[in-house]
């Protein structure tokens, strides 16, 4: 039901338009396979898109493939119009994952490669796949590239630049001591972190893991010159891991000091047969962390809520020592996966995830197939609003960004013209970049100058109302837009204890002014 929120609007707020608003979009690709991996804001207000391509010159691609698969980097302006594109690769397989803009106005791209010296690659493989780091200037010209790895496989995931312009690069490793690796594997796959100079000279490396598989998903620099890393972990207590895990996969968060010693570590998981896979680690403005991923676990372990069905999104907010402050399980009756997102400058969080669910649980719109699900959380993790985008085929978001005007840009791979995509792909699959009006997602934006606060939310019984104005009446609507109750001249508290558990809208009116908020009955 793509018009569900519009229906709410026409029924309740005739002066507002909540219909899905894609401000602009662009489908970018060559004539074969192009798969997007990341997008970042750039200092000129545009975007840098990172992905892998097998296409030769065709469509939006201006350079031929170097080999099997290459890094394909696309720079756009603030309207998503392509300014330039660059292809980097060797004769083998090269897969970019992420990038940052550096302090000198250039960019560092991180991924992995099994190419030997060929094409744009200036060094041979150390063995299998290695980290491959490419530094370019603001026009996309390559300044240098570096290969880091051991005798087995390494996969680059992410990069950060510190105050000294050094690079901290993190990913996964299978290797024992060999090549650039100074420590043996702890088991199977470990997290591997390296630090280099601004020109790519190796300074140190660090291996972290237990006796099973660990998969690094993110690293952030901390105020004490240390690091916080987020990992999907299978290992129990072993190696560097001093906290137990479930039988499958859990979130594992490790705080490292500036000297690479472990300050603390925490494990977050569900029941012993469940899988909880971390996908995003965010440093929050209060000095803590937000962990976002997905889990098929019901109540058990650290998990305090049952799944809505299949796999749901699982959000955990911690303080600066990893102690849980709140958590929320969000999803529909089918599966939701891999949320990517950010903390809003005004507070709260926005995420884009993959969804297969129709209207159910926390989902207010149907999915055509695997679609993109945008959700907004308040600062306490409560779901404020959601919106579904996609085609009749499969989409899965790789990133969502907040732009300088407060709106949102989403990037995904797309393979057909249908649904919300208005441009046919050039080949098998293309990059899909689109910008969403922030008012489409956030019900908080649907307010007049009537200032009202409602708490607690969620609640089991009473909603307390704080307002300088006298409230003439309150109306409560269910998720279908049906009016449940109308309360004339409500007092400072409204009793909703008789409502069934779930999500509702409450409209408060005073002297022809209204404010509407989403509430949750526990």
Coordinates of C-alpha atoms in Angstrom, one line a residue:
X1 CA 0.0 0.0 0.0
X2 CA 2.2 2.8 -1.3
X3 CA -0.5 5.4 -0.4
X4 CA -0.9 4.4 3.2
X5 CA 0.8 7.4 4.7
X6 CA -0.9 9.6 2.1
X7 CA -4.2 8.2 3.4
X8 CA -3.3 9.2 6.9
X9 CA -2.5 12.7 5.6
X10 CA -5.8 13.1 3.8
X11 CA -7.7 11.8 6.8
X12 CA -6.0 13.7 9.5
X13 CA -3.8 16.5 8.2
X14 CA -5.4 17.9 5.0
X15 CA -2.8 20.6 4.7
X16 CA 0.2 18.3 4.6
X17 CA 1.5 15.8 2.0
X18 CA 3.2 12.7 3.2
X19 CA 3.3 10.9 -0.1
X20 CA 6.7 9.4 -0.9
X21 CA 8.8 12.2 -2.2
X22 CA 11.9 11.3 -4.2
X23 CA 13.4 14.7 -5.0
X24 CA 15.7 13.3 -7.7
X25 CA 17.3 10.1 -8.7
X26 CA 19.9 8.7 -11.1
X27 CA 20.6 5.2 -12.4
X28 CA 24.3 5.0 -13.2
X29 CA 26.1 2.1 -14.9
X30 CA 27.7 0.4 -17.9
X31 CA 26.4 -2.3 -20.2
X32 CA 27.1 -5.3 -17.9
X33 CA 27.4 -5.8 -14.1
X34 CA 27.9 -2.8 -11.8
X35 CA 27.3 -3.2 -8.1
X36 CA 27.3 -0.3 -5.6
X37 CA 29.0 -0.7 -2.2
X38 CA 29.0 2.7 -0.6
X39 CA 28.4 6.5 -1.0
X40 CA 29.9 9.4 1.0
X41 CA 29.2 13.1 1.2
X42 CA 31.9 15.3 -0.3
X43 CA 33.0 18.7 0.8
X44 CA 31.7 20.4 -2.3
X45 CA 28.1 19.2 -1.5
X46 CA 28.2 16.3 -3.9
X47 CA 28.7 12.6 -3.5
X48 CA 31.3 9.9 -4.2
X49 CA 29.9 6.5 -5.1
X50 CA 32.0 3.4 -4.6
X51 CA 31.3 0.1 -6.3
X52 CA 32.5 -2.8 -8.5
X53 CA 32.2 -3.0 -12.2
X54 CA 32.7 -5.5 -15.0
X55 CA 31.7 -3.1 -17.7
X56 CA 33.8 -1.7 -20.5
X57 CA 33.2 1.8 -22.0
X58 CA 29.4 2.1 -22.2
X59 CA 26.5 4.0 -20.6
X60 CA 28.0 6.2 -17.9
X61 CA 31.4 4.3 -17.9
X62 CA 34.2 6.2 -19.7
X63 CA 37.0 3.7 -19.1
X64 CA 37.4 0.0 -20.0
X65 CA 37.7 -2.8 -17.5
X66 CA 41.2 -3.6 -16.4
X67 CA 40.4 -7.3 -15.8
X68 CA 37.7 -9.4 -14.3
X69 CA 36.2 -6.8 -11.9
X70 CA 37.4 -3.4 -10.9
X71 CA 36.9 -0.5 -8.6
X72 CA 34.5 1.9 -10.2
X73 CA 34.4 5.3 -8.5
X74 CA 31.7 7.9 -9.6
X75 CA 31.7 11.6 -8.5
X76 CA 28.4 13.5 -8.7
X77 CA 27.2 17.0 -7.9
X78 CA 24.6 17.7 -5.3
X79 CA 21.8 16.7 -7.7
X80 CA 23.3 13.3 -8.5
X81 CA 24.6 14.3 -11.9
X82 CA 27.8 12.5 -12.8
X83 CA 30.9 14.8 -12.9
X84 CA 33.5 12.1 -13.5
X85 CA 34.1 8.4 -13.2
X86 CA 37.3 6.4 -12.7
X87 CA 38.1 2.7 -13.1
X88 CA 41.0 1.2 -11.0
X89 CA 42.0 -2.4 -11.2
X90 CA 44.5 -5.1 -12.1
X91 CA 44.2 -8.2 -14.2
X92 CA 42.4 -10.2 -11.5
X93 CA 39.5 -9.5 -9.2
X94 CA 39.3 -6.1 -7.4
X95 CA 36.4 -5.3 -5.0
X96 CA 36.1 -1.8 -3.4
X97 CA 34.1 -1.6 -0.2
X98 CA 34.3 2.0 1.3
X99 CA 36.0 5.4 1.1
X100 CA 36.7 8.6 2.9
X101 CA 37.5 12.1 1.9
X102 CA 40.9 13.1 3.4
X103 CA 42.0 16.4 4.8
X104 CA 43.8 17.3 1.6
X105 CA 40.6 17.1 -0.4
X106 CA 41.4 13.8 -2.0
X107 CA 39.9 10.4 -1.3
X108 CA 41.1 7.0 0.0
X109 CA 39.3 3.9 -1.3
X110 CA 39.6 0.6 0.6
X111 CA 38.8 -2.9 -0.7
X112 CA 40.5 -6.1 -1.6
X113 CA 42.3 -7.5 -4.7
X114 CA 43.9 -10.7 -5.8
X115 CA 45.6 -9.0 -8.8
X116 CA 49.3 -9.0 -9.3
X117 CA 51.2 -6.0 -10.6
X118 CA 49.1 -4.9 -13.7
X119 CA 46.8 -2.2 -14.8
X120 CA 46.6 0.3 -11.9
X121 CA 48.1 -2.1 -9.4
X122 CA 51.7 -1.3 -8.6
X123 CA 52.4 -4.3 -6.2
X124 CA 51.9 -8.0 -6.4
X125 CA 49.5 -9.9 -4.3
X126 CA 51.0 -11.1 -1.0
X127 CA 48.9 -14.3 -1.3
X128 CA 45.3 -14.6 -2.3
X129 CA 43.2 -11.5 -1.7
X130 CA 44.9 -8.5 0.1
X131 CA 43.8 -5.1 1.3
X132 CA 44.2 -2.7 -1.7
X133 CA 44.3 1.0 -0.9
X134 CA 44.0 3.6 -3.6
X135 CA 44.6 7.3 -3.0
X136 CA 43.2 9.7 -5.5
X137 CA 43.0 13.5 -5.7
X138 CA 39.8 15.6 -5.9
X139 CA 39.6 15.0 -9.7
X140 CA 40.0 11.2 -9.4
X141 CA 43.6 11.0 -10.5
X142 CA 45.5 8.2 -8.7
X143 CA 48.2 9.4 -6.5
X144 CA 49.4 6.1 -5.1
X145 CA 48.2 2.6 -4.3
X146 CA 49.3 0.1 -1.6
X147 CA 48.8 -3.7 -1.1
X148 CA 48.8 -5.1 2.4
X149 CA 48.3 -8.8 3.4
X150 CA 49.7 -12.1 4.4
X151 CA 50.1 -15.4 2.7
X152 CA 46.3 -16.2 2.8
X153 CA 43.3 -13.9 2.2
X154 CA 42.7 -10.4 3.6
X155 CA 39.6 -8.3 2.9
X156 CA 39.6 -4.5 3.4
X157 CA 36.4 -3.1 5.0
X158 CA 36.8 0.5 6.2
X159 CA 39.2 3.4 6.7
X160 CA 39.5 6.4 9.0
X161 CA 41.9 9.3 9.0
X162 CA 43.3 10.6 12.4
X163 CA 44.3 14.1 13.4
X164 CA 47.9 13.4 12.3
X165 CA 46.6 12.5 8.8
X166 CA 47.5 8.8 9.3
X167 CA 45.2 6.2 8.0
X168 CA 43.6 3.4 10.1
X169 CA 42.4 0.6 7.9
X170 CA 40.4 -2.4 9.1
X171 CA 39.1 -5.6 7.7
X172 CA 39.4 -9.4 7.9
X173 CA 42.3 -11.8 7.8
X174 CA 42.9 -15.5 7.4
X175 CA 46.7 -15.3 7.4
X176 CA 49.3 -16.3 10.0
X177 CA 52.6 -14.3 10.3
X178 CA 53.7 -13.6 6.8
X179 CA 53.9 -10.6 4.4
X180 CA 52.6 -7.6 6.4
X181 CA 51.1 -9.7 9.2
X182 CA 53.0 -9.6 12.4
X183 CA 50.7 -11.9 14.4
X184 CA 49.3 -15.4 13.8
X185 CA 45.6 -16.0 13.3
X186 CA 43.6 -16.7 16.5
X187 CA 41.5 -19.3 14.7
X188 CA 39.8 -18.9 11.3
X189 CA 38.9 -15.4 10.3
X190 CA 40.1 -12.5 12.5
X191 CA 39.7 -8.7 12.6
X192 CA 42.9 -7.1 11.2
X193 CA 43.7 -3.5 11.7
X194 CA 46.6 -1.6 10.2
X195 CA 47.9 2.0 10.6
X196 CA 49.8 3.7 7.8
X197 CA 51.2 7.1 7.2
X198 CA 49.4 9.6 4.9
X199 CA 51.3 8.1 2.0
X200 CA 50.5 4.5 2.8
X201 CA 53.7 3.4 4.7
X202 CA 52.8 0.7 7.2
X203 CA 53.3 1.7 10.8
X204 CA 51.8 -1.2 12.8
X205 CA 49.2 -4.0 12.5
X206 CA 46.9 -5.7 15.0
X207 CA 45.1 -9.0 14.9
X208 CA 42.0 -9.6 17.1
X209 CA 39.8 -12.7 17.3
X210 CA 38.9 -16.0 18.9
X211 CA 39.1 -19.6 17.7
X212 CA 36.2 -19.4 15.2
X213 CA 35.2 -16.8 12.7
X214 CA 35.1 -13.1 13.3
X215 CA 34.1 -10.5 10.6
X216 CA 34.9 -6.8 11.1
X217 CA 32.2 -4.4 10.2
X218 CA 33.5 -1.0 11.4
X219 CA 36.1 1.0 13.3
X220 CA 35.9 4.5 14.8
X221 CA 38.5 6.7 16.4
X222 CA 37.8 7.6 20.0
X223 CA 38.6 10.8 21.9
X224 CA 41.4 9.2 23.9
X225 CA 43.3 8.4 20.6
X226 CA 42.1 4.8 20.8
X227 CA 39.7 2.8 18.7
X228 CA 36.3 1.1 18.9
X229 CA 35.6 -1.8 16.6
X230 CA 32.4 -3.7 15.8
X231 CA 32.6 -7.3 14.8
X232 CA 30.3 -10.2 14.0
X233 CA 31.7 -13.0 16.2
X234 CA 31.3 -16.7 16.3
X235 CA 34.0 -17.5 18.9
X236 CA 33.5 -18.3 22.5
X237 CA 36.1 -17.4 25.1
X238 CA 39.4 -17.9 23.3
X239 CA 42.2 -15.9 21.8
X240 CA 41.5 -12.2 22.5
X241 CA 37.8 -12.9 23.3
X242 CA 37.1 -12.9 27.0
X243 CA 33.3 -12.8 26.7
X244 CA 31.2 -15.8 25.5
X245 CA 29.0 -16.0 22.5
X246 CA 26.0 -18.0 21.4
X247 CA 26.5 -21.0 19.2
X248 CA 26.2 -18.9 16.0
X249 CA 26.9 -15.2 15.7
X250 CA 26.7 -12.2 18.0
X251 CA 27.7 -8.5 18.1
X252 CA 31.2 -8.1 19.6
X253 CA 32.5 -4.6 20.4
X254 CA 36.1 -4.0 21.5
X255 CA 37.6 -0.8 22.8
X256 CA 41.3 -0.5 22.1
X257 CA 43.7 2.0 23.8
X258 CA 46.1 4.2 21.8
X259 CA 48.7 1.5 22.4
X260 CA 46.5 -1.3 21.0
X261 CA 45.7 -2.9 24.3
X262 CA 42.1 -3.9 25.0
X263 CA 40.4 -1.5 27.4
X264 CA 37.1 -3.4 27.4
X265 CA 35.0 -5.7 25.3
X266 CA 31.3 -6.7 25.2
X267 CA 29.3 -9.4 23.6
X268 CA 25.6 -8.9 22.6
X269 CA 23.5 -11.9 21.5
X270 CA 20.3 -13.8 21.8
X271 CA 19.4 -17.4 22.3
X272 CA 22.0 -20.1 21.8
X273 CA 20.6 -21.1 18.4
X274 CA 20.2 -17.6 17.0
X275 CA 22.2 -15.4 14.6
X276 CA 22.8 -11.7 15.4
X277 CA 24.8 -9.9 12.7
X278 CA 26.1 -6.4 13.3
X279 CA 26.2 -4.1 10.3
X280 CA 26.7 -0.6 11.7
X281 CA 28.6 1.0 14.6
X282 CA 28.0 4.6 15.3
X283 CA 29.7 6.9 17.8
X284 CA 26.9 8.9 19.3
X285 CA 26.9 12.6 20.4
X286 CA 26.6 11.7 24.1
X287 CA 29.9 9.7 24.0
X288 CA 28.3 6.3 23.7
X289 CA 27.6 3.9 20.8
X290 CA 24.7 2.7 18.7
X291 CA 24.9 -0.9 17.4
X292 CA 22.6 -1.7 14.5
X293 CA 22.2 -5.1 12.8
X294 CA 19.8 -7.9 12.5
X295 CA 18.8 -10.9 14.6
X296 CA 16.5 -13.9 14.3
X297 CA 16.5 -14.4 18.1
X298 CA 13.6 -14.3 20.5
X299 CA 14.0 -13.2 24.1
X300 CA 17.3 -14.6 25.5
X301 CA 20.8 -13.6 26.2
X302 CA 21.0 -9.8 25.9
X303 CA 17.8 -9.7 23.8
X304 CA 14.7 -8.4 25.6
X305 CA 12.1 -8.7 22.8
X306 CA 10.8 -11.5 20.6
X307 CA 11.2 -11.2 16.8
X308 CA 8.2 -10.0 14.8
X309 CA 8.8 -12.9 12.4
X310 CA 11.9 -14.2 10.7
X311 CA 14.9 -11.9 11.1
X312 CA 14.3 -8.4 12.5
X313 CA 16.5 -5.3 12.9
X314 CA 18.1 -5.1 16.3
X315 CA 19.3 -1.8 17.7
X316 CA 21.4 -1.4 20.9
X317 CA 22.4 1.9 22.5
X318 CA 25.3 1.7 25.0
X319 CA 27.2 4.2 27.1
X320 CA 30.9 4.7 26.6
X321 CA 31.8 1.5 28.4
X322 CA 29.4 -0.7 26.4
X323 CA 26.6 -0.9 29.0
X324 CA 23.2 -1.2 27.4
X325 CA 21.0 1.9 27.8
X326 CA 18.2 0.8 25.6
X327 CA 17.5 -1.7 22.8
X328 CA 14.7 -2.2 20.2
X329 CA 13.7 -5.0 17.8
X330 CA 12.0 -3.6 14.7
X331 CA 10.5 -5.5 11.8
X332 CA 7.6 -7.1 10.0
X333 CA 6.4 -10.7 9.7
X334 CA 9.1 -11.7 7.2
X335 CA 12.8 -10.8 7.1
X336 CA 14.7 -7.5 7.6
X337 CA 18.4 -7.2 7.2
X338 CA 21.6 -5.0 7.4
X339 CA 20.6 -1.6 8.5
X340 CA 22.9 1.3 7.6
X341 CA 22.4 4.8 9.0
X342 CA 23.5 7.8 11.1
X343 CA 22.6 9.9 14.0
X344 CA 20.7 13.0 13.0
X345 CA 22.2 16.4 13.8
X346 CA 18.9 17.2 15.5
X347 CA 18.9 14.0 17.5
X348 CA 17.5 10.5 16.8
X349 CA 18.6 8.2 14.0
X350 CA 17.8 7.3 10.4
X351 CA 18.5 3.9 8.9
X352 CA 18.0 2.1 5.6
X353 CA 17.6 -1.6 5.6
X354 CA 16.5 -4.5 3.4
X355 CA 12.9 -5.7 3.9
X356 CA 10.8 -8.6 2.6
X357 CA 7.8 -7.9 4.8
X358 CA 4.4 -6.7 3.9
X359 CA 2.3 -4.6 6.3
X360 CA 2.8 -6.3 9.7
X361 CA 4.6 -5.6 12.9
X362 CA 6.3 -2.3 12.5
X363 CA 5.9 -2.1 8.7
X364 CA 3.2 0.2 7.4
X365 CA 3.6 -0.5 3.7
X366 CA 3.8 -3.6 1.5
X367 CA 7.0 -4.8 -0.3
X368 CA 7.0 -5.8 -3.9
X369 CA 10.0 -8.0 -3.4
X370 CA 13.2 -7.3 -1.5
X371 CA 12.9 -3.5 -0.9
X372 CA 14.5 -0.6 0.8
X373 CA 13.0 0.2 4.2
X374 CA 13.7 3.6 5.7
X375 CA 13.1 4.0 9.4
X376 CA 13.5 6.9 11.8
X377 CA 14.1 6.4 15.6
X378 CA 14.0 9.0 18.3
X379 CA 16.9 9.4 20.7
X380 CA 15.4 6.6 22.9
X381 CA 15.1 4.1 20.1
X382 CA 11.4 4.4 19.6
X383 CA 10.2 4.0 16.0
X384 CA 8.8 7.3 14.7
X385 CA 8.1 6.6 11.0
X386 CA 8.9 4.3 8.2
X387 CA 8.8 4.2 4.4
X388 CA 9.4 1.5 1.8
X389 CA 11.0 2.1 -1.6
X390 CA 11.9 -0.3 -4.4
X391 CA 11.0 -1.9 -7.7
X392 CA 9.4 -5.2 -8.6
X393 CA 12.8 -6.8 -8.4
X394 CA 15.4 -6.9 -5.6
X395 CA 17.0 -3.9 -3.9
X396 CA 19.1 -3.7 -0.8
X397 CA 20.5 -0.3 0.4
X398 CA 24.2 0.0 0.9
X399 CA 24.1 3.4 2.6
X400 CA 22.0 6.3 3.6
X401 CA 23.3 9.9 4.2
X402 CA 22.0 13.1 5.6
X403 CA 22.6 16.0 3.3
X404 CA 23.3 19.6 4.2
X405 CA 19.7 20.6 3.7
X406 CA 18.6 17.8 6.2
X407 CA 17.2 15.5 3.5
X408 CA 18.4 11.9 2.8
X409 CA 20.4 10.3 0.0
X410 CA 20.2 6.5 -0.5
X411 CA 22.3 4.2 -2.7
X412 CA 21.4 0.7 -3.9
X413 CA 21.9 -1.6 -6.8
X414 CA 19.0 -1.8 -9.2
X415 CA 18.3 -4.1 -12.2
X416 CA 15.0 -2.9 -13.7
X417 CA 12.7 0.0 -14.5
X418 CA 9.6 -0.3 -12.2
X419 CA 8.2 0.9 -8.9
X420 CA 10.1 3.9 -7.6
X421 CA 12.9 3.7 -10.2
X422 CA 12.2 5.9 -13.2
X423 CA 15.2 5.1 -15.4
X424 CA 16.1 1.8 -17.0
X425 CA 19.5 0.3 -16.1
X426 CA 22.2 0.5 -18.8
X427 CA 23.1 -3.2 -18.2
X428 CA 22.5 -6.1 -15.9
X429 CA 22.7 -4.0 -12.8
X430 CA 23.5 -0.3 -12.1
X431 CA 24.0 2.0 -9.2
X432 CA 20.8 3.7 -8.0
X433 CA 21.2 7.0 -6.2
X434 CA 18.1 8.9 -5.0
X435 CA 17.3 11.7 -2.7
X436 CA 14.3 11.6 -0.3
X437 CA 12.6 14.6 1.2
X438 CA 13.0 14.4 5.0
X439 CA 9.3 15.2 5.5
X440 CA 8.4 11.9 3.7
X441 CA 9.9 9.9 6.6
X442 CA 9.4 11.9 9.7
X443 CA 6.0 12.4 11.2
X444 CA 7.6 14.8 13.6
X445 CA 7.8 17.3 10.8
X446 CA 4.0 17.4 10.6
X447 CA 3.4 20.0 13.2
X448 CA 2.2 23.5 13.5
X449 CA 3.5 26.1 16.0
X450 CA 1.6 24.3 18.8
X451 CA 4.2 23.1 21.2
X452 CA 3.3 19.9 23.0
X453 CA 5.3 17.2 24.7
X454 CA 4.0 13.7 25.4
X455 CA 5.7 11.2 27.8
X456 CA 6.4 8.4 28.5
X457 CA 6.3 7.0 25.0
X458 CA 6.0 3.9 24.8
X459 CA 3.7 3.5 27.8
X460 CA 1.5 0.8 29.3
X461 CA -1.2 3.2 30.7
X462 CA -1.0 7.0 30.9
X463 CA 0.3 9.6 28.4
X464 CA 1.3 12.8 30.2
X465 CA 0.8 16.0 28.3
X466 CA 2.9 19.1 28.8
X467 CA 1.5 22.2 27.0
X468 CA 1.2 25.9 27.7
X469 CA -2.0 25.9 25.6
X470 CA -5.3 24.4 26.7
X471 CA -6.1 21.2 24.7
X472 CA -9.5 21.3 23.2
X473 CA -9.6 17.7 22.3
X474 CA -7.5 14.6 21.6
X475 CA -8.1 12.0 18.9
X476 CA -6.4 8.6 18.7
X477 CA -6.2 6.7 15.4
X478 CA -5.1 3.2 14.7
X479 CA -2.6 2.1 12.0
X480 CA -5.3 1.9 9.4
X481 CA -6.4 5.5 10.0
X482 CA -9.6 4.5 11.9
X483 CA -10.6 6.9 14.7
X484 CA -10.4 4.9 18.0
X485 CA -11.5 7.6 20.5
X486 CA -12.0 11.4 20.8
X487 CA -11.5 13.0 24.2
X488 CA -12.9 16.5 24.8
X489 CA -10.8 18.8 27.0
X490 CA -8.4 16.2 28.1
X491 CA -6.6 16.6 31.4
X492 CA -2.8 16.5 31.7
X493 CA -2.9 12.7 31.3
X494 CA -4.7 10.4 28.9
X495 CA -5.4 6.8 29.9
X496 CA -4.7 4.3 27.0
X497 CA -4.5 1.2 29.1
X498 CA -7.4 -0.4 27.3
X499 CA -5.8 -0.1 23.9
X500 CA -4.2 -3.2 22.4
X501 CA -0.4 -3.2 22.2
X502 CA 0.8 -1.5 19.1
X503 CA 1.4 1.8 17.2
X504 CA -1.1 4.7 17.1
X505 CA -1.4 8.3 16.1
X506 CA -2.6 10.9 18.5
X507 CA -3.8 14.3 17.3
X508 CA -4.1 17.1 19.8
X509 CA -6.0 20.3 18.9
X510 CA -6.0 23.8 20.5
X511 CA -7.6 26.9 19.0
X512 CA -7.5 25.5 15.5
X513 CA -3.9 24.5 15.8
X514 CA -2.9 20.8 15.8
X515 CA 0.0 18.6 16.5
X516 CA 0.2 14.9 15.7
X517 CA 2.6 12.3 17.2
X518 CA 3.1 8.6 16.8
X519 CA 2.7 6.7 20.1
X520 CA 3.3 3.2 21.2
X521 CA 1.2 1.2 23.6
X522 CA 3.2 -1.4 25.4

